[in-house]
Coordinates of C-alpha atoms and ligand atoms in Angstrom, one line a residue:
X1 CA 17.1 -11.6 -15.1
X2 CA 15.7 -12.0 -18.3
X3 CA 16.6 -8.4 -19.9
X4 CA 19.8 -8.2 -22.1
X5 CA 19.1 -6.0 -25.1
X6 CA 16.5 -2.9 -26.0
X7 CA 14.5 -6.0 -26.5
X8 CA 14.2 -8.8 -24.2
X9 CA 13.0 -12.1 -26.6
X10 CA 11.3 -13.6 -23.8
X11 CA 7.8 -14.0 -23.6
X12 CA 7.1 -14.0 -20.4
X13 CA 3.7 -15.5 -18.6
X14 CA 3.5 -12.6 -15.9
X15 CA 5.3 -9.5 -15.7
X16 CA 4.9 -7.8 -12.2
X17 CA 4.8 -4.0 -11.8
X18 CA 6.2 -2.9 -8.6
X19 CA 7.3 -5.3 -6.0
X20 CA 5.9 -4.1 -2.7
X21 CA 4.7 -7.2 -0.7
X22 CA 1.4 -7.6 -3.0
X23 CA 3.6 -8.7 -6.0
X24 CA 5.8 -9.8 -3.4
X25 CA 2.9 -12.5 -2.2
X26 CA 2.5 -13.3 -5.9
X27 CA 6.0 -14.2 -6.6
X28 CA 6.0 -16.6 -3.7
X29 CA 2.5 -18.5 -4.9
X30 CA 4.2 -18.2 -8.7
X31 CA 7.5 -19.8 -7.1
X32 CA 5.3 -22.6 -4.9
X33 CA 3.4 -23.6 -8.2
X34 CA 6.9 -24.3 -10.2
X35 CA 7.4 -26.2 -7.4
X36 CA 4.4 -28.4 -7.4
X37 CA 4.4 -28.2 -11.0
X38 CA 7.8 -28.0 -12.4
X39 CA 6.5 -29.4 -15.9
X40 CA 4.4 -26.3 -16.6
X41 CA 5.9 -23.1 -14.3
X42 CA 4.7 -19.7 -14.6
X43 CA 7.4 -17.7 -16.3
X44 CA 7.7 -14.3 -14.8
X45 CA 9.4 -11.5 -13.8
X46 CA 9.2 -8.2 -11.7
X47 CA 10.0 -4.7 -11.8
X48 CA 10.2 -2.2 -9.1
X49 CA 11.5 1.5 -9.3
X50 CA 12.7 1.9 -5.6
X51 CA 17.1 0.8 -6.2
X52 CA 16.4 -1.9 -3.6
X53 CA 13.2 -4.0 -1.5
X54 CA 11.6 -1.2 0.8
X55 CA 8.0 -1.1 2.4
X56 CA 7.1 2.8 3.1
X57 CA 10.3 3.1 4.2
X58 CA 10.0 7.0 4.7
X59 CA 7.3 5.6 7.6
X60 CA 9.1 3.2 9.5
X61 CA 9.4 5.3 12.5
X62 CA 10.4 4.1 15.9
X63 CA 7.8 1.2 17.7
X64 CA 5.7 1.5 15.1
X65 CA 3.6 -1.7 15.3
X66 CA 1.8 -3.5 12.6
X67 CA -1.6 -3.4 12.2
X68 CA -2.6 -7.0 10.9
X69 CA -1.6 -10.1 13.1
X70 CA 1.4 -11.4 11.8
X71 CA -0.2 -14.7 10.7
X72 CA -1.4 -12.6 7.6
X73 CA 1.8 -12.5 6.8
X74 CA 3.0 -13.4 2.4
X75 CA 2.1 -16.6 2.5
X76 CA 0.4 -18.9 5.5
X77 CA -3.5 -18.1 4.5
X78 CA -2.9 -19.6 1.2
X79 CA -0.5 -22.3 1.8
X80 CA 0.4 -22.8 6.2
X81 CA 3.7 -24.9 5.0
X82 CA 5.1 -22.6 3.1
X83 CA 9.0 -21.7 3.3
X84 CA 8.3 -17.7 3.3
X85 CA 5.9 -17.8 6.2
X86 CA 6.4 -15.1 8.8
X87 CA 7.3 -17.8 11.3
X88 CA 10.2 -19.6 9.0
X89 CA 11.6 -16.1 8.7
X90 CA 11.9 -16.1 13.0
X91 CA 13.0 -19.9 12.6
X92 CA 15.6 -19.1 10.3
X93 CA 16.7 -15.8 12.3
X94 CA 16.5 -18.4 15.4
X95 CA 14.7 -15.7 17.4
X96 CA 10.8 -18.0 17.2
X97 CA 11.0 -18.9 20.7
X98 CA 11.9 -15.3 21.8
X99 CA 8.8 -13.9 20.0
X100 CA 6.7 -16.5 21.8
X101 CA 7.7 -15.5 24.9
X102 CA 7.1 -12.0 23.8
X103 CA 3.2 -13.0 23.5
X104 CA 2.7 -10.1 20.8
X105 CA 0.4 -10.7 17.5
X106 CA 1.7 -7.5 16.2
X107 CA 5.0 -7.3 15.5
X108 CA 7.4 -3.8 14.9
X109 CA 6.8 -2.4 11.5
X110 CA 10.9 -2.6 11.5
X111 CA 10.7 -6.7 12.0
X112 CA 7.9 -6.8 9.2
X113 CA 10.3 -5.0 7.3
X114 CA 12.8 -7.2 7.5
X115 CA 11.0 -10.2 7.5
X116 CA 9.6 -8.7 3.5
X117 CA 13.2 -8.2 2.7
X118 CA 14.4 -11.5 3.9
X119 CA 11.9 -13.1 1.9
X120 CA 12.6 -10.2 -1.4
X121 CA 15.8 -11.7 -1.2
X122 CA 15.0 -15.2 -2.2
X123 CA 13.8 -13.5 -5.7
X124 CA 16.4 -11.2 -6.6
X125 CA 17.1 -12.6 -9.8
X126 CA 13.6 -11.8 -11.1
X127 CA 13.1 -8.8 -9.9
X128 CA 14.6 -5.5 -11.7
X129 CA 15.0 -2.9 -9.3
X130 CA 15.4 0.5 -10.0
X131 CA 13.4 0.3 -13.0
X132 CA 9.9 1.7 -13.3
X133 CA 7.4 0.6 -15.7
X134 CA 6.8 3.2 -18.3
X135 CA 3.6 1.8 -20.3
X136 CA 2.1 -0.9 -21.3
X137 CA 0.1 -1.7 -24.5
X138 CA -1.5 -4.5 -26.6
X139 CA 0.7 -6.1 -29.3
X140 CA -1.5 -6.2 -32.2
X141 CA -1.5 -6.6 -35.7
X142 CA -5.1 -5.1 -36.2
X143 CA -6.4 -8.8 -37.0
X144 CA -6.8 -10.6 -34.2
X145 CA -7.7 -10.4 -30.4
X146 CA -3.9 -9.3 -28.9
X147 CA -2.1 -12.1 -26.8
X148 CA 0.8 -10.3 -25.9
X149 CA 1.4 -7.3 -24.0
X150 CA 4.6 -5.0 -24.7
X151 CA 6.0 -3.3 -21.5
X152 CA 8.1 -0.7 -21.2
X153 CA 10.6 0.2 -18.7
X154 CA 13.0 2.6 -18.0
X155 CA 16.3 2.0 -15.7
X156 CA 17.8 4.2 -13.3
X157 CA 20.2 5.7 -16.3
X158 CA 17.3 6.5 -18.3
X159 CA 17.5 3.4 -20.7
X160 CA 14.7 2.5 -22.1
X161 CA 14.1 -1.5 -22.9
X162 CA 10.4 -3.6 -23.8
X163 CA 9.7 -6.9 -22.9
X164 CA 6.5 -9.3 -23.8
X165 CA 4.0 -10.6 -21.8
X166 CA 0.6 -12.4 -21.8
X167 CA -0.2 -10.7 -18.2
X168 CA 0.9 -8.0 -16.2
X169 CA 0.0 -7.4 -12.6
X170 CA -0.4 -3.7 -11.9
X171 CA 0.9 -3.4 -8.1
X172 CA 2.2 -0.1 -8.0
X173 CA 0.4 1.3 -4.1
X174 CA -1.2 3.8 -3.2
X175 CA -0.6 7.3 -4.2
X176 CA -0.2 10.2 -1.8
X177 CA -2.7 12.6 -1.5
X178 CA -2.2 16.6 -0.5
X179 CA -5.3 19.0 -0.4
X180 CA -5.9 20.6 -3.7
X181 CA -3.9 23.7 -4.3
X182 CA -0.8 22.5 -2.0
X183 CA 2.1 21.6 -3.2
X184 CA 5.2 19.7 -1.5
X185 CA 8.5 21.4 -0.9
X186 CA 11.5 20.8 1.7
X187 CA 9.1 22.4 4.7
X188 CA 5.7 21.4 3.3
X189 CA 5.8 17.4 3.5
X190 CA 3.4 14.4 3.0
X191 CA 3.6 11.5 5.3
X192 CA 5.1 9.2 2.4
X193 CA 8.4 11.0 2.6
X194 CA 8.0 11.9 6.1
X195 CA 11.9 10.7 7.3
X196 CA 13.7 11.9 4.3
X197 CA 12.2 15.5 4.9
X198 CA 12.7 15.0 8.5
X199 CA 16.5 13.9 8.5
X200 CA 17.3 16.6 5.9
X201 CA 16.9 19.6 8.2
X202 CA 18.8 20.4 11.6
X203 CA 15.8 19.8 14.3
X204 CA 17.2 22.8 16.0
X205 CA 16.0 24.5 13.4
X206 CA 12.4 22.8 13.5
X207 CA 11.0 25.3 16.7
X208 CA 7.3 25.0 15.4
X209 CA 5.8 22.3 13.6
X210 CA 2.1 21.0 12.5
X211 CA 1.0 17.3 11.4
X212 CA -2.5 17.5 9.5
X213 CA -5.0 14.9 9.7
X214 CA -6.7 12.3 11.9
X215 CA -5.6 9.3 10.5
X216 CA -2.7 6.5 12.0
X217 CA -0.2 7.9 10.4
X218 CA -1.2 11.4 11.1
X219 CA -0.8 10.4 15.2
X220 CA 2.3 8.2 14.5
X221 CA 3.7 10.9 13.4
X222 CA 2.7 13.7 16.0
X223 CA 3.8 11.5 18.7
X224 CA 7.5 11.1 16.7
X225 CA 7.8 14.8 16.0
X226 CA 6.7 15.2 20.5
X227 CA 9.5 12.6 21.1
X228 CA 12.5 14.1 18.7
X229 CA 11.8 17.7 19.3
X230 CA 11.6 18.3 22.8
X231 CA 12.1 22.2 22.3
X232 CA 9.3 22.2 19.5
X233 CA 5.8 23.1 19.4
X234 CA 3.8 20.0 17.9
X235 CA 0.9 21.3 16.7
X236 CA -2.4 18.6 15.6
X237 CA -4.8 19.5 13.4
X238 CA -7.4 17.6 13.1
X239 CA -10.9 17.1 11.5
X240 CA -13.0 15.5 13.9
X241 CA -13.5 16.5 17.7
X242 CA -10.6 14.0 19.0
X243 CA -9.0 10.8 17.5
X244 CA -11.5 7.7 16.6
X245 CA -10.1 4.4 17.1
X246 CA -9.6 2.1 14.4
X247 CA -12.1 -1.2 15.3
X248 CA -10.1 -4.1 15.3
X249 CA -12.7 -6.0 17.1
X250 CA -13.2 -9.5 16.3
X251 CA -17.0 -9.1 14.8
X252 CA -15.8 -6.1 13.0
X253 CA -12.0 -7.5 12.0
X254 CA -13.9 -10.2 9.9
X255 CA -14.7 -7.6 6.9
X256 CA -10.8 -8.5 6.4
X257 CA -11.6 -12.2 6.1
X258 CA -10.8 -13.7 2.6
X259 CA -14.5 -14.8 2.6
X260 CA -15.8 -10.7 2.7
X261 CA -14.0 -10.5 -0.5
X262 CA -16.8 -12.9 -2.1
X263 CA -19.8 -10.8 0.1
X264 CA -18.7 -7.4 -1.3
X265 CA -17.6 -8.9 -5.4
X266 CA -21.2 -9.9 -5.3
X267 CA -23.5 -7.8 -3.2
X268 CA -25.5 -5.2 -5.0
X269 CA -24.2 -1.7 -5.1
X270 CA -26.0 -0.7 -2.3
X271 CA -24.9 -3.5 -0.4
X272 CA -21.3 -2.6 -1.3
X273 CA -22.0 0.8 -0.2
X274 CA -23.9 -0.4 3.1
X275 CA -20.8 -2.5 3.8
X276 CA -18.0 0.4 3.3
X277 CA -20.3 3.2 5.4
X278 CA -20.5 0.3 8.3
X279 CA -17.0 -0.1 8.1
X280 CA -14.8 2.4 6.7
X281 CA -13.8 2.8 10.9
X282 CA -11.8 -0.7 10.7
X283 CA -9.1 1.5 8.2
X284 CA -10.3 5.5 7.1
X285 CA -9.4 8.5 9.4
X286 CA -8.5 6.3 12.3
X287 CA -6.0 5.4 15.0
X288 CA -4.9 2.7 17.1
X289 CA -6.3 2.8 20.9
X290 CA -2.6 2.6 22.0
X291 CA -1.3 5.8 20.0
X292 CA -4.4 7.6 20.7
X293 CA -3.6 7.3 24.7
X294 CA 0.1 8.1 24.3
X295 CA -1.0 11.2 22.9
X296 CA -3.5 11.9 25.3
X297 CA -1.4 10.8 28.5
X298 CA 1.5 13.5 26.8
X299 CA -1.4 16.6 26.6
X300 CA -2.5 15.7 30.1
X301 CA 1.1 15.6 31.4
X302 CA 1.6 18.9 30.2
X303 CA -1.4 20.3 31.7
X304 CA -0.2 18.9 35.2
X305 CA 3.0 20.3 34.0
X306 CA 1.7 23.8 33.3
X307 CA 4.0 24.0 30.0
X308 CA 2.1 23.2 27.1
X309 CA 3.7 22.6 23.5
X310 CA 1.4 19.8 22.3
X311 CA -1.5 21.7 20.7
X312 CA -4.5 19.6 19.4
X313 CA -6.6 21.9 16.9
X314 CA -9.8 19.8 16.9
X315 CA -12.5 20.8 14.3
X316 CA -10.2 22.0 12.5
X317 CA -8.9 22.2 8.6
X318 CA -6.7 23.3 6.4
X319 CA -7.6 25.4 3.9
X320 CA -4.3 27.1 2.3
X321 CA -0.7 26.8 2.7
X322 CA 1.5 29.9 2.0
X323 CA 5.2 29.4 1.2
X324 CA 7.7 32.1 0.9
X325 CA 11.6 30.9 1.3
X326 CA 11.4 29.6 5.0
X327 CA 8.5 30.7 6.0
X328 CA 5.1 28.5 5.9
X329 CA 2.1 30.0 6.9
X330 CA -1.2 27.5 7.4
X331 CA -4.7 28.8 6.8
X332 CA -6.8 26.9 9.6
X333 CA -10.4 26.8 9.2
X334 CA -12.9 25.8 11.6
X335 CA -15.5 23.2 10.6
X336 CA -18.1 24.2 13.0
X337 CA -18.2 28.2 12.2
X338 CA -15.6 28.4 8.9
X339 CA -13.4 30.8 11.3
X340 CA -10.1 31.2 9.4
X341 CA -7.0 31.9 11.6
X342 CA -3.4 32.2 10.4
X343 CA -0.4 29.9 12.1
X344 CA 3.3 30.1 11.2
X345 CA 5.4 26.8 11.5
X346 CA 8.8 25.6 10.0
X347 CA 7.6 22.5 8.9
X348 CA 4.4 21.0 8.1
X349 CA 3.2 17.7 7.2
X350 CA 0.4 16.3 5.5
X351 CA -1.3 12.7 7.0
X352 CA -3.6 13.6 4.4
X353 CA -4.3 9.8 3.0
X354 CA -3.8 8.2 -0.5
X355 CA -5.8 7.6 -3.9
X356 CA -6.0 4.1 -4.9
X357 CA -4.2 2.8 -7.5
X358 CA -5.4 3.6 -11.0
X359 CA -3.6 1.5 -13.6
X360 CA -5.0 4.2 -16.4
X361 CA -1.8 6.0 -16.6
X362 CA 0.3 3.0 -17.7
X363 CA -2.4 1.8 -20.3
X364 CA -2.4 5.0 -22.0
X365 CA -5.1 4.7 -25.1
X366 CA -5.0 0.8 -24.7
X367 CA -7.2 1.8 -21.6
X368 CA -10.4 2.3 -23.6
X369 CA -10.6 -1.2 -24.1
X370 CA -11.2 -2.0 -20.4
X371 CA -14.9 -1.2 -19.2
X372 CA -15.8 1.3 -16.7
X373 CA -19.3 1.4 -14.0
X374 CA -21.1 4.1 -13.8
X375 CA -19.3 5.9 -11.3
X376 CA -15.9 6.0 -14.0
X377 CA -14.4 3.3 -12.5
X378 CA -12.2 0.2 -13.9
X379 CA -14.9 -2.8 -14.0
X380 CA -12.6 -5.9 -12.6
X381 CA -13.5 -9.6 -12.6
X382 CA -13.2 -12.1 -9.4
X383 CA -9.8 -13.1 -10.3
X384 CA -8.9 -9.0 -9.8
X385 CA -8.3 -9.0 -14.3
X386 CA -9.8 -5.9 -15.6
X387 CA -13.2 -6.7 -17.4
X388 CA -12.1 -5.3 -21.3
X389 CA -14.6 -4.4 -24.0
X390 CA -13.0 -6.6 -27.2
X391 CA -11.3 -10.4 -26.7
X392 CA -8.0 -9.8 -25.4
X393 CA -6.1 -13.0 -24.6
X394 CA -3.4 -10.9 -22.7
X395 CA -4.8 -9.9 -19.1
X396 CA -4.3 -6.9 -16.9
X397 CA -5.0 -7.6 -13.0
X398 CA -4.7 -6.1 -10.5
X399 CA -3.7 -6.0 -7.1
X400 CA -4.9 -2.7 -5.1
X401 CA -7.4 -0.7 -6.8
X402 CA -10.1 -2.9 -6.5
X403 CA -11.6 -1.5 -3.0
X404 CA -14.8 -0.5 -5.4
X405 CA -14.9 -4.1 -6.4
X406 CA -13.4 -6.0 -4.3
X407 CA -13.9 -4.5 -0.7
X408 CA -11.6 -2.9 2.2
X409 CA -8.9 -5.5 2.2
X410 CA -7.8 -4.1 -1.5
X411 CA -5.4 -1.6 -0.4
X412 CA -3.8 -3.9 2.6
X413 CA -1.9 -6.5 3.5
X414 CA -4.5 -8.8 5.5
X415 CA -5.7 -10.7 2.4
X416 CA -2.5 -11.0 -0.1
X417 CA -1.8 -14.3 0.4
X418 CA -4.9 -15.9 -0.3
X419 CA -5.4 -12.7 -3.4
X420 CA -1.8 -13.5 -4.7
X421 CA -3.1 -17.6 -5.0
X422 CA -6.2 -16.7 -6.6
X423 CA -4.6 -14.3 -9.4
X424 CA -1.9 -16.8 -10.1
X425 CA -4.4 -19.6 -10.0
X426 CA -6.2 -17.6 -13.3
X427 CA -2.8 -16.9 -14.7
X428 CA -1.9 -20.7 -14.8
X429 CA -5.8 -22.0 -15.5
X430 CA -6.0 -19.4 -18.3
X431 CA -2.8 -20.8 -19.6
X432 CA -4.0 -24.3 -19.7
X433 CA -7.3 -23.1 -21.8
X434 CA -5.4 -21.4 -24.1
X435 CA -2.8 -23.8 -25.0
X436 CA -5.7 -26.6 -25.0
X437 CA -7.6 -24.5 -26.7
X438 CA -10.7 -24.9 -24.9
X439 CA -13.2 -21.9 -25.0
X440 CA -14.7 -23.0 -21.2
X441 CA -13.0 -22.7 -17.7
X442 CA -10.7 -26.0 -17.1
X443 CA -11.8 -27.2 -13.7
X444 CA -8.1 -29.1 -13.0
X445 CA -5.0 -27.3 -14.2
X446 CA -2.5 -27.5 -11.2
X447 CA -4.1 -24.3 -9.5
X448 CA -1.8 -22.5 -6.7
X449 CA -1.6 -24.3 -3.3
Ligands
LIG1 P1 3.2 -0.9 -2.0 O1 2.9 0.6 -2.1 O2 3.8 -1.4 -0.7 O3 4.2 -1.3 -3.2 C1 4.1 -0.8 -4.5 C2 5.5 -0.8 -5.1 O4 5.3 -0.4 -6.5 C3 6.4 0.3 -4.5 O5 7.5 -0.4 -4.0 C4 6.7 1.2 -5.6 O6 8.0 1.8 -5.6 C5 6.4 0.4 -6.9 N1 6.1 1.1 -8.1 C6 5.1 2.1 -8.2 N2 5.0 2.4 -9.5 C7 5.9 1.7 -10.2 C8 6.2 1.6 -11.6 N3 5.6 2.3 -12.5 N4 7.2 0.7 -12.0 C9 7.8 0.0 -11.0 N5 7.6 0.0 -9.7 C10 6.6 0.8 -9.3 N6 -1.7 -2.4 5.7 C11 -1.9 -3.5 6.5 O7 -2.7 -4.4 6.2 N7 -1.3 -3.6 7.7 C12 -0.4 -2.6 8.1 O8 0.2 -2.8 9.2 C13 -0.2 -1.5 7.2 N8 0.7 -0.6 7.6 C14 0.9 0.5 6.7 C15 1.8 1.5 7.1 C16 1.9 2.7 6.3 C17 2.8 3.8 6.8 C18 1.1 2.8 5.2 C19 1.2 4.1 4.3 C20 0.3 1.8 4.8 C21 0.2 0.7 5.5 N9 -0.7 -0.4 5.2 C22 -0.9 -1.5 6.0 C23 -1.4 -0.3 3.8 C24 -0.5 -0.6 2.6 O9 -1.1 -0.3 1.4 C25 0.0 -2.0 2.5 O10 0.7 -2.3 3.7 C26 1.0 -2.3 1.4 O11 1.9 -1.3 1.2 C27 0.3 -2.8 0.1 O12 1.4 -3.4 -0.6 P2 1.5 -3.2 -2.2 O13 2.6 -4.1 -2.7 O14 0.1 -3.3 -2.8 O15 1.9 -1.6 -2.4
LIG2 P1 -6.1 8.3 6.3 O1 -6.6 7.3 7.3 O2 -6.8 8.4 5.0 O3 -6.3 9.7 7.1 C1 -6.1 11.0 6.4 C2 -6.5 12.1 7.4 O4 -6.2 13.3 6.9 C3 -8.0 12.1 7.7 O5 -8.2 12.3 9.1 C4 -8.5 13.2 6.9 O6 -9.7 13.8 7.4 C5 -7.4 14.2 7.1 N1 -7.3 15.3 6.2 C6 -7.3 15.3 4.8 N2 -7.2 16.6 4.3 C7 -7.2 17.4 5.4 C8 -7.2 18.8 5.6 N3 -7.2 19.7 4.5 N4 -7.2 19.3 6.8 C9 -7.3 18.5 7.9 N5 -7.3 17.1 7.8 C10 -7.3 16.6 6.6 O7 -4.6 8.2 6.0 P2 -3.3 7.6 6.8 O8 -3.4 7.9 8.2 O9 -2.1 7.9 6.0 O10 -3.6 6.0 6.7 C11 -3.6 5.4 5.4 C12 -3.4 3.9 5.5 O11 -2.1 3.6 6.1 C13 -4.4 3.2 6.5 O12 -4.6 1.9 6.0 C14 -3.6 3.1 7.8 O13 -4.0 2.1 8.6 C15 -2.2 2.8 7.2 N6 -1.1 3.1 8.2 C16 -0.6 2.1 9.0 C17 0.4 2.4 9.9 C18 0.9 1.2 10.7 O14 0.7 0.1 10.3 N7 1.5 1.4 11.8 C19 0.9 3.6 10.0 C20 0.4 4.6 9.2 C21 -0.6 4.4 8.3 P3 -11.1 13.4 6.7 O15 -11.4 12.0 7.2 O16 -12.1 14.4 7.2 O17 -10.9 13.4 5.2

């Protein structure tokens, strides 16, 4: 890789932070344009704080099944030949005509898993991992519009390096979200670290536990804790009256179409707004129909049992969460009458959701230059670069974040392919104006296949 001293000298064209499977995506539609291309390649490398390739790893609980057809895999909607497709990872594992036979458009969120790090591995020589991006900001010289960006990372031993680049790619995930005035410890957990938390305690010692939330991983979750701790009380508590199913109907699936992308970027704001209300139910506070009938077929075998230990709080919230050494007591509040009642459990985890990505705390002050909408958020082009208020050569993209802008698919993996093309596409076509110093789009400039 290309970092040797405190101060890499290479300029590179793209610099990737974090390499989940968006940058992932990228570096594949970066490689395949070298490759058509190998007079002008993209020079680029990643960063990623996690010490080796993992995809929410603390999630990757038993038959767990993807939720996106595993045609939408890093690669085949922007380019059906290429060598990182989901089905050359089966080829080359020689297990293709066993998933046939297996007639399954979903596959285990464990084979996904290693399909991403099968393909991670092909680029571990640009990719520094256990090293997280610290900030990034403009090099300038006051005088004229900044070209480069300096990045800063920090390794594992708490080294600190910079290295120069006219792009970065912010790809960094979602962030996990707990109710205000909670706080994680080692019995109060958020779904994102649900595995660590769970392996690190004796599950004898787990007699009563409670998963919060409504949501996929919420039931995932439930079901896990039902399964592993047959001497445990599970208790659900959940928002709504029962579990809604995620639509994944073919009408409704096609808000996940590359092509939406284009509707939402140029719809009004209403229209935007029209399209998330319609169909937040394709992603938000929903579960798939075959989780939501495990659960119910467990409750209503325990009824015909007569020994009940899987307890669904419906209409119900959490409101506070008191801690004293191993004690947790949850503050449950109705939603119909604001009824408060008090339950005591050994662990508790919150399914509680995620924030988008917000790039802001990376920029630091170099973030005023980047324009904002109304509503305070980042104002992003087509290409996913951040709209900025001066002439900056240097761009910031990004890729998650953009669900304001850019629709539903911007926090998942249904579209990366085809948004991984389209950012490196700018990155190279950008390049090509600048070095032939033209002021107007170039309409031929090797884009990405
Ligand atoms: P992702 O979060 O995967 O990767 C970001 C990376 O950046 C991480 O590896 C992180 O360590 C790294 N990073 C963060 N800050 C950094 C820094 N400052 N410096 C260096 N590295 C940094 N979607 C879908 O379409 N189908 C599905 O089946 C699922 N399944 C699913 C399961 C679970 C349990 C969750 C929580 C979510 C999903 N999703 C999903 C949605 C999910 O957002 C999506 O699958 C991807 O994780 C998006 O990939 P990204 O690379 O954008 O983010
Ligand atoms: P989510 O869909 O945002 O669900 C969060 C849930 O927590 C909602 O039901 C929310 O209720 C509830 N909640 C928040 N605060 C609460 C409180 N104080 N009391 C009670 N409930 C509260 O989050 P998620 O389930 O983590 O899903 C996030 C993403 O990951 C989705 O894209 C999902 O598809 C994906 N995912 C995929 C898989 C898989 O592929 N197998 C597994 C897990 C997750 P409100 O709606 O009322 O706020």
């Amino acid at each position: 890789m290309g970092i040797t001293g405190s101060r890499d000298q290479e300029i590179y064209d793209l610099v990737g932070i974090g390499f989940g499977p968006s940058n992932l995506s990228l570096a594949i539609a970066l490689e395949e344009h070298g490759a058509s291309a190998p007079q002008q390649p993209v020079r680029f490398q990643f960063f990623e704080r996690q010490p080796s390739f993992g995809w929410h790893r603390n999630m990757l609980l038993p038959s767990t099944t993807m939720q996106i057809s595993f045609l939408k895999d890093l690669a085949t909607f922007r380019n059906p030949l290429s060598r990182f497709s989901f089905v050359s990872y089966l080829h080359a594992k020689n297990r293709l005509v066993q998933f046939v036979n297996n007639q399954d458009f979903y596959p285990t969120r464990q084979e996904f898993h290693q399909y991403l790090e099968w393909a991670a591995d092909a680029f571990r020589d640009r990719v520094g991992y256990g090293t997280e991006v610290t900030s990034v900001r403009p090099v300038t010289d006051g005088s004229a519009p900044p070209e480069l960006l300096r990045v800063e990372v920090r390794t594992g031993d708490g080294t600190t390096r910079t290295v120069t680049a006219r792009n970065v790619v912010v790809s960094t995930g979602l962030v996990p979200r707990l109710p205000q005035g909670v706080t994680a410890d080692d019995r109060v957990w958020h779904s994102s670290e649900f595995l660590r938390r769970f392996r690190a305690h004796d599950p004898r010692d787990l007699g009563s536990v409670a998963v919060v939330g409504a949501g996929q991983s919420a039931a995932e979750i439930t079901r896990f804790l039902h399964d592993e701790l047959p001497h445990a009380e599970v208790h659900a508590i959940i928002p709504s009256y029962g579990y809604s199913v995620a639509d994944d109907t073919p009408f409704a699936n096609q808000v996940f179409d590359p092509g939406a992308v284009d509707a939402y970027y140029f719809g009004t704001e209403q229209g935007r707004e029209a399209f998330w209300r319609y169909h937040r139910n394709t992603n938000y506070s929903v579960v798939d129909a075959d989780v939501i009938r495990a659960l119910y077929q467990r409750v209503y075998d325990e009824e015909v049992r007569g020994v009940r230990r899987l307890h669904v709080r419906n209409l119900t919230r959490v409101s506070e969460v008191k801690r004293r050494d191993n004690e947790t007591r949850v503050t449950l509040c109705s939603v119909l009458d604001e009824h408060t009642e008090e339950l005591a459990v050994d662990a508790l985890v919150f399914a509680s959701g995620y924030d988008g990505l917000d790039p802001a705390r990376l920029l630091g002050d170099f973030d005023r230059h980047f324009l904002r909408d109304a509503s305070g958020r980042h104002r992003v082009e087509r290409d996913y670069r951040l709209v900025s208020s001066t002439a900056l050569a240097c761009g910031v993209y990004l890729q998650g974040g953009t669900e304001h802008t850019h629709g539903l698919s911007s926090a998942l993996l249904s579209n990366i392919a085809v948004r991984s093309g389209e950012i490196a596409d700018s990155v190279v076509l950008r390049r090509a104006e600048r070095e032939l110093g033209h002021s107007q789009p170039l309409e031929e400039a090797s884009p990405v296949a």
